[in-house]
mmCIF file of C-alpha atoms and ligand atoms in Angstrom:
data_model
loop_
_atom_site.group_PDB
_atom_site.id
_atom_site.type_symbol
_atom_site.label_atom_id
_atom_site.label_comp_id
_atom_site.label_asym_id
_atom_site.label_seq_id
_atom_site.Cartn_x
_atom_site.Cartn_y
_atom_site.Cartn_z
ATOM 1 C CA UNK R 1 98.236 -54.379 317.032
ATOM 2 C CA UNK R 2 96.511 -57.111 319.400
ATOM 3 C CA UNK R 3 98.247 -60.337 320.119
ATOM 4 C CA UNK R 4 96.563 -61.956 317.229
ATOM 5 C CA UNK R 5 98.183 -59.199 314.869
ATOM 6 C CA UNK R 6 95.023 -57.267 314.202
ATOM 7 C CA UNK R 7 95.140 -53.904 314.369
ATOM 8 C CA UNK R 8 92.760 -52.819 318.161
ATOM 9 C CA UNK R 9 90.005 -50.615 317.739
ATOM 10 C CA UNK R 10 89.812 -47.829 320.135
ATOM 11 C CA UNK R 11 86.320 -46.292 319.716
ATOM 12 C CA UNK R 12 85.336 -43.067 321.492
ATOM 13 C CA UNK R 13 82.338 -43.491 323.910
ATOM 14 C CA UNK R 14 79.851 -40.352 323.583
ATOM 15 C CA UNK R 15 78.725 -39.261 326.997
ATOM 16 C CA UNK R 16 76.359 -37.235 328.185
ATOM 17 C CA UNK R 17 78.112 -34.355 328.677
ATOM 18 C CA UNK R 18 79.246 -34.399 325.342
ATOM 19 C CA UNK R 19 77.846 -32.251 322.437
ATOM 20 C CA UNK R 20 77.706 -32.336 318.719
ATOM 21 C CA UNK R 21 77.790 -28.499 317.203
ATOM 22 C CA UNK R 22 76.455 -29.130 313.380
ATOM 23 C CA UNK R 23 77.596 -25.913 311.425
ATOM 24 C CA UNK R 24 76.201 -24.099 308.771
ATOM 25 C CA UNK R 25 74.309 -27.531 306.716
ATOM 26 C CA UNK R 26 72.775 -24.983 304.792
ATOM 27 C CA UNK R 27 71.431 -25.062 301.091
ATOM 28 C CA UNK R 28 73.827 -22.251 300.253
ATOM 29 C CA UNK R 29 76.565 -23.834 301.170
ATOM 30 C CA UNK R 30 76.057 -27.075 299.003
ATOM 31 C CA UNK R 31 76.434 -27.843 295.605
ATOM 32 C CA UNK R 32 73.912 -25.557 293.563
ATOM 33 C CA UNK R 33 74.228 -23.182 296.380
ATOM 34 C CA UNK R 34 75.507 -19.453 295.964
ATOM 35 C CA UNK R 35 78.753 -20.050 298.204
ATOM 36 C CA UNK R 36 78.906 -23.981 297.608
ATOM 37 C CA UNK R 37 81.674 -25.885 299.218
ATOM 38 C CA UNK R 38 83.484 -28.162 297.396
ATOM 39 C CA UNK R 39 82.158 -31.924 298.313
ATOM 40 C CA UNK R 40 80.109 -30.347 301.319
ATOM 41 C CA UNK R 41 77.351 -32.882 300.343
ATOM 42 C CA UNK R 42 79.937 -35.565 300.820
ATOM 43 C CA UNK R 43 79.381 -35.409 304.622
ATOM 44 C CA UNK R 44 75.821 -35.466 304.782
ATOM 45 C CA UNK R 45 75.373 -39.441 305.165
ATOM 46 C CA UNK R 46 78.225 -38.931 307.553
ATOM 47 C CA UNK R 47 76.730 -36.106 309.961
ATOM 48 C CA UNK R 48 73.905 -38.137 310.199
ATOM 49 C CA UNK R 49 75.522 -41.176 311.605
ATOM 50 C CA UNK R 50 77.301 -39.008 313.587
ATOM 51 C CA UNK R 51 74.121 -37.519 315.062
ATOM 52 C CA UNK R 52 72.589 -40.558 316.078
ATOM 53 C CA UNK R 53 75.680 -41.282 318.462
ATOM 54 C CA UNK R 54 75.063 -37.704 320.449
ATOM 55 C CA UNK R 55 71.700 -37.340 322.826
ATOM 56 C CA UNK R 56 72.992 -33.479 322.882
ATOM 57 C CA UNK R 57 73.221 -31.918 319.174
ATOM 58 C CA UNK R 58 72.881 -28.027 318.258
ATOM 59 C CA UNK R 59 72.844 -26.874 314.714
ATOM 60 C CA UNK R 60 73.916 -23.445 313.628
ATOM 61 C CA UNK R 61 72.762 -21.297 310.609
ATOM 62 C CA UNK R 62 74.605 -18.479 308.976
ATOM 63 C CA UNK R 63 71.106 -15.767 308.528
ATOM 64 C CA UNK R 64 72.350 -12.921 306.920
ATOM 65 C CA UNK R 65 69.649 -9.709 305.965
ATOM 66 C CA UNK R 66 69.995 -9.111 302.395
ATOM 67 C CA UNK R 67 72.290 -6.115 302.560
ATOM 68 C CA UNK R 68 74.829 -7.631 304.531
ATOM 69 C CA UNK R 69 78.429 -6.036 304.726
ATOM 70 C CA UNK R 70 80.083 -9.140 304.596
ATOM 71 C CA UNK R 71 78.543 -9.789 300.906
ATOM 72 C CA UNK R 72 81.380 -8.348 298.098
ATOM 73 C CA UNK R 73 77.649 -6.972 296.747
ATOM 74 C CA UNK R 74 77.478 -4.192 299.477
ATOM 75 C CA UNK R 75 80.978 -2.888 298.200
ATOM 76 C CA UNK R 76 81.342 -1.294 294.587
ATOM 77 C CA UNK R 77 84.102 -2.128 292.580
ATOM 78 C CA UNK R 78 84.844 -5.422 294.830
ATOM 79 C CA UNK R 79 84.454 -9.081 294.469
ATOM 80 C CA UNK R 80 83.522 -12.447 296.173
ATOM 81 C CA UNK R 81 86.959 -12.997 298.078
ATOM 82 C CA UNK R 82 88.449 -9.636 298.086
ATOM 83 C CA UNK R 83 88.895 -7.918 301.710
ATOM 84 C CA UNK R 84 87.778 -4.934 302.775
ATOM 85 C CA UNK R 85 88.102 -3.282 306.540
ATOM 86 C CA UNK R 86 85.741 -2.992 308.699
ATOM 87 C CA UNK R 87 85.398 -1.615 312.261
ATOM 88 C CA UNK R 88 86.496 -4.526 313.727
ATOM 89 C CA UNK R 89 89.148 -5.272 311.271
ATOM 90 C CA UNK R 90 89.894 -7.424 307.618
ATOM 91 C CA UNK R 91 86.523 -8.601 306.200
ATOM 92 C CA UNK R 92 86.677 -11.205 303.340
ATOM 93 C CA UNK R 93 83.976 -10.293 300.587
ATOM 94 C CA UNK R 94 81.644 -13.288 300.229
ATOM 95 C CA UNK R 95 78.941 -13.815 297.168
ATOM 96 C CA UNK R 96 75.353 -13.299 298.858
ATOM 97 C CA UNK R 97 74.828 -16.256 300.849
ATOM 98 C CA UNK R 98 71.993 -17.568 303.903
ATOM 99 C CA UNK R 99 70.056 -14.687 303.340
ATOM 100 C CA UNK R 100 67.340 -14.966 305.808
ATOM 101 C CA UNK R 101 64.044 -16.591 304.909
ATOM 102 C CA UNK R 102 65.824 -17.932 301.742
ATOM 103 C CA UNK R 103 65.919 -21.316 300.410
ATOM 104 C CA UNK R 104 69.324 -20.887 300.573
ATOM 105 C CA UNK R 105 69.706 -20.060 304.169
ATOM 106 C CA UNK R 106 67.601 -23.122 304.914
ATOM 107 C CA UNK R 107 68.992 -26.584 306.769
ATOM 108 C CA UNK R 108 69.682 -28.951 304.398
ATOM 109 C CA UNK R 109 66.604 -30.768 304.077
ATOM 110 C CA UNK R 110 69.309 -33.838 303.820
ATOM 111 C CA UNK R 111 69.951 -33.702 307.610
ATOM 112 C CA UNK R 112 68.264 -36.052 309.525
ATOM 113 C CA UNK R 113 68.778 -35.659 313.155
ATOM 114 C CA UNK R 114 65.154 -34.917 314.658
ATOM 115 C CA UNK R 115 66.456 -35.395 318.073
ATOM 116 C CA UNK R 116 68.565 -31.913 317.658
ATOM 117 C CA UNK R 117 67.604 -29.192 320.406
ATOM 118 C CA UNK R 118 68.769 -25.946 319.289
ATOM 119 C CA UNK R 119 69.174 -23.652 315.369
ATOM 120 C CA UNK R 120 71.416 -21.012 317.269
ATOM 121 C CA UNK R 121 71.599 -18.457 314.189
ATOM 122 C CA UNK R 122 74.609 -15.677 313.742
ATOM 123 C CA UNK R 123 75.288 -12.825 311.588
ATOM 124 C CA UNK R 124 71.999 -11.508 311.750
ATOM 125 C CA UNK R 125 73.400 -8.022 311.896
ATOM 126 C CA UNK R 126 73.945 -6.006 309.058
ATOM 127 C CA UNK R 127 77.951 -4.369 310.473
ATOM 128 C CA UNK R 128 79.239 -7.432 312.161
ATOM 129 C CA UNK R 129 79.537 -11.317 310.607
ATOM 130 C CA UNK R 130 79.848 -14.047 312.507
ATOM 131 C CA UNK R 131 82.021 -17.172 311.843
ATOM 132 C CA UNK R 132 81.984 -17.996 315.229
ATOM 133 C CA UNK R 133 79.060 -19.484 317.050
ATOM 134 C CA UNK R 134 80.132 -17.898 320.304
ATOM 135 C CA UNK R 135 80.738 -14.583 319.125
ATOM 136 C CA UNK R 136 81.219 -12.147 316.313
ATOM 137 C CA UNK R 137 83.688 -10.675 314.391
ATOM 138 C CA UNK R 138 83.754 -7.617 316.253
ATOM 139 C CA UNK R 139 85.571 -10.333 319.213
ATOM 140 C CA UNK R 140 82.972 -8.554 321.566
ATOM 141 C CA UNK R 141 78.937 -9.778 321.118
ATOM 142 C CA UNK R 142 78.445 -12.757 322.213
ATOM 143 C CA UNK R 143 75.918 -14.941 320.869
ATOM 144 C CA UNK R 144 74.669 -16.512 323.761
ATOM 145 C CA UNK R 145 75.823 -19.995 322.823
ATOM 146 C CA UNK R 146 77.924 -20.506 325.739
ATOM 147 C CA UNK R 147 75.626 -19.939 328.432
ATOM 148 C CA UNK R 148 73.553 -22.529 326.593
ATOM 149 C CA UNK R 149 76.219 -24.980 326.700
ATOM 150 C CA UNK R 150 77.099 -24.135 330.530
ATOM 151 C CA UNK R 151 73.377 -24.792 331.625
ATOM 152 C CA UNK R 152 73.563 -28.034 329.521
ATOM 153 C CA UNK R 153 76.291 -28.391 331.668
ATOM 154 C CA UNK R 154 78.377 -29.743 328.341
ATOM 155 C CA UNK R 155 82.053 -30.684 328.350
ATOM 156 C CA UNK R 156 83.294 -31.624 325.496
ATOM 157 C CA UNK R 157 82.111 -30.326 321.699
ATOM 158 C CA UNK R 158 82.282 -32.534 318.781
ATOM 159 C CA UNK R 159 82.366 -29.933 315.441
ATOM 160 C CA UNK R 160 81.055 -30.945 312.262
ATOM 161 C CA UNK R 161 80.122 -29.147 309.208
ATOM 162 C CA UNK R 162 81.088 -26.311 307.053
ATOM 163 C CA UNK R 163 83.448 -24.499 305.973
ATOM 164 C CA UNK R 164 86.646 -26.251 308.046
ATOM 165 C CA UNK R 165 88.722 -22.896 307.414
ATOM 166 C CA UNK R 166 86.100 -20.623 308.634
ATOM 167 C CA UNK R 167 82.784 -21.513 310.654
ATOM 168 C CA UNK R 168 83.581 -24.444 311.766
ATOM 169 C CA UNK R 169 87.076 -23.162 312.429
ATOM 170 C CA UNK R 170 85.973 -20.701 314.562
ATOM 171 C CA UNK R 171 83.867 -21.875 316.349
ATOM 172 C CA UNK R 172 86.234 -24.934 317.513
ATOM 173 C CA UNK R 173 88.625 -21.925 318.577
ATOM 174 C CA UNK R 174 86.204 -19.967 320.750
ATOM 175 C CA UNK R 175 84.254 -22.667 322.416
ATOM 176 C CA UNK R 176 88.322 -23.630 323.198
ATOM 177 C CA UNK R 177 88.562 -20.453 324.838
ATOM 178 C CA UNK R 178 85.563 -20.771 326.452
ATOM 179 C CA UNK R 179 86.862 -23.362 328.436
ATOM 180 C CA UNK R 180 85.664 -26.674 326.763
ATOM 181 C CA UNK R 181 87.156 -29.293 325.542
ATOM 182 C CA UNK R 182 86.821 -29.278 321.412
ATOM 183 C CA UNK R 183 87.251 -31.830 318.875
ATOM 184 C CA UNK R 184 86.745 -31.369 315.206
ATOM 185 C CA UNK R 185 86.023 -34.550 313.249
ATOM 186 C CA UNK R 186 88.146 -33.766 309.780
ATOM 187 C CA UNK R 187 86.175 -36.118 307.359
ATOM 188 C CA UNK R 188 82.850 -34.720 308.388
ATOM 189 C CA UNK R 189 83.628 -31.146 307.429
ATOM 190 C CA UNK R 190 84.734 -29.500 304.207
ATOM 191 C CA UNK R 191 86.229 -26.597 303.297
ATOM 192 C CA UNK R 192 86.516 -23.355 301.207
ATOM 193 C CA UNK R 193 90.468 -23.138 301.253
ATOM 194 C CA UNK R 194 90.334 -19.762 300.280
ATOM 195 C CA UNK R 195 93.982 -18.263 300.198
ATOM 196 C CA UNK R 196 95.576 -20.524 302.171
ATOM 197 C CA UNK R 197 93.161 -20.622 304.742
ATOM 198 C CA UNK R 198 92.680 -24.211 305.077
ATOM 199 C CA UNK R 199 96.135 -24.776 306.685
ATOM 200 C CA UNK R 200 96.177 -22.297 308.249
ATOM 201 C CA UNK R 201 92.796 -22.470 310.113
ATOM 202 C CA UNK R 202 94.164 -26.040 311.227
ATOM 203 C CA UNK R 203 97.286 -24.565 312.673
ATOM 204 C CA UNK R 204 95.201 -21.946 314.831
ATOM 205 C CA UNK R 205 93.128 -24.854 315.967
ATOM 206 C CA UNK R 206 95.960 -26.679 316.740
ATOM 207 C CA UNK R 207 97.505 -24.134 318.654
ATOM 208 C CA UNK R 208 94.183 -23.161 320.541
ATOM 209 C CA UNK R 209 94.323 -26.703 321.868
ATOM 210 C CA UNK R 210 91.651 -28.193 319.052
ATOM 211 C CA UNK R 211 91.839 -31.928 319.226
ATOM 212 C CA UNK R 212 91.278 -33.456 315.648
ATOM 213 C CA UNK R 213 89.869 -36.679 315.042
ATOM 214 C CA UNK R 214 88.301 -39.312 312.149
ATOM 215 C CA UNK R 215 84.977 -40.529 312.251
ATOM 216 C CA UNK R 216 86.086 -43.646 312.081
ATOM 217 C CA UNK R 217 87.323 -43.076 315.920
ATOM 218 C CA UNK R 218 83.524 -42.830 316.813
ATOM 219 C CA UNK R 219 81.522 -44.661 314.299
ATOM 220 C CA UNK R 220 84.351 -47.594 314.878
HETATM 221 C C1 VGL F 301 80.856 -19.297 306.203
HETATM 222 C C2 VGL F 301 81.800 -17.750 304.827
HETATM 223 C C3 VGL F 301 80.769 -16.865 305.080
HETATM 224 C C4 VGL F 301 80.927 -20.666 306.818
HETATM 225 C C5 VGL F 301 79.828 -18.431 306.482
HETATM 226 O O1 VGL F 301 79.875 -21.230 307.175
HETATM 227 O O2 VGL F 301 82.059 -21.199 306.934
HETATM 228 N N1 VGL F 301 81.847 -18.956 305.400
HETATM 229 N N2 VGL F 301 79.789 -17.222 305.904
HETATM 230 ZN ZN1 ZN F 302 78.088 -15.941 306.092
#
């Protein structure tokens, strides 16, 4: 509270070295969409307004070939959100989503941020998904993202998007690791909460050092 009782209003000031990462705004992943999240066109209006604060935004899409092993498809007998292993380890099963050249797999045509610079697409191969925009599931190819971000010379990443509990989750994690600073802004992301996985994906991001914000805190 100010001396006048109001409550102050501390708004974050975007910078130039900061970065908005828009995940996975992908027809699939909306409502009508063969892996829709629930409410994920809720945040549309919101990403937008978001956009317009950042000079620096990079989008990613989830491209999948049609035969992909993380589809439940690919595996007889199993369904969407069963696990299987794979080399790398636990795999949820996933109905066939983003499959590439798709309507599907597509950018919402809802997103309006012209002034974004890069589509930076993952899971493209058939053995290995890819939450993560920095690398894949196997924890070992990298997608190149952070040698983008370093020539940007980027410090701090703002994550919006979808799923909270698993791309956008990810992502938040790794580009921690990678040594920048990482904020997730809640109300402009939505989840699949899958098994417990939304609490627990914001308990990892906690503990990877994830900072967790409102929109409000930007928009003001
Ligand atoms: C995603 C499940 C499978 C996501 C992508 O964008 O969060 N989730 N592929
Ligand atoms: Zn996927």
């Amino acid at each position: 509270m100010d001396q006048t009782g109001r409550r102050r209003k501390v708004t974050i000031e975007i910078g130039a070295d900061d970065l908005l990462v828009v995940v996975d705004m992908q027809h699939d992943f909306l409502p009508g969409g063969s892996l829709a999240v629930p409410g994920g066109d809720e945040i549309v209006p919101l990403i937008n307004q978001l956009g317009k604060r950042f000079t620096n935004v990079v989008f990613t899409q989830d491209w999948h070939p049609a035969d992909h092993l993380s589809f439940a498809s690919q595996h007889p007998g199993k369904a969407p959100f069963d696990t299987v292993e794979l080399a790398y380890g636990t795999q949820v099963l996933w109905p066939d989503h983003c499959v590439w050249a798709t309507h599907g797999a597509q950018l919402s045509v809802d997103i309006d941020i012209p002034h974004g610079q890069l589509v930076l697409r993952k899971g493209f191969r058939r053995e290995i998904d890819s939450y993560s925009a920095f690398q894949e599931a196997d924890r070992q190819t990298l997608t190149g993202l952070a040698g983008y971000l370093n020539e940007r010379e980027v410090g701090r990443l703002y994550v919006v998007g979808l799923a909270t509990d698993f791309c956008v989750a990810w992502t938040a994690i790794d580009g921690a690791a990678a040594g920048y600073d990482v904020t997730v802004i809640e109300d402009a992301t939505r989840a699949i909460d899958s098994n417990g996985s939304l609490k627990r994906a914001w308990t990892d991001m906690a503990e990877a050092g994830v900072e967790r914000i409102m929109s409000r805190e930007i928009l003001g």
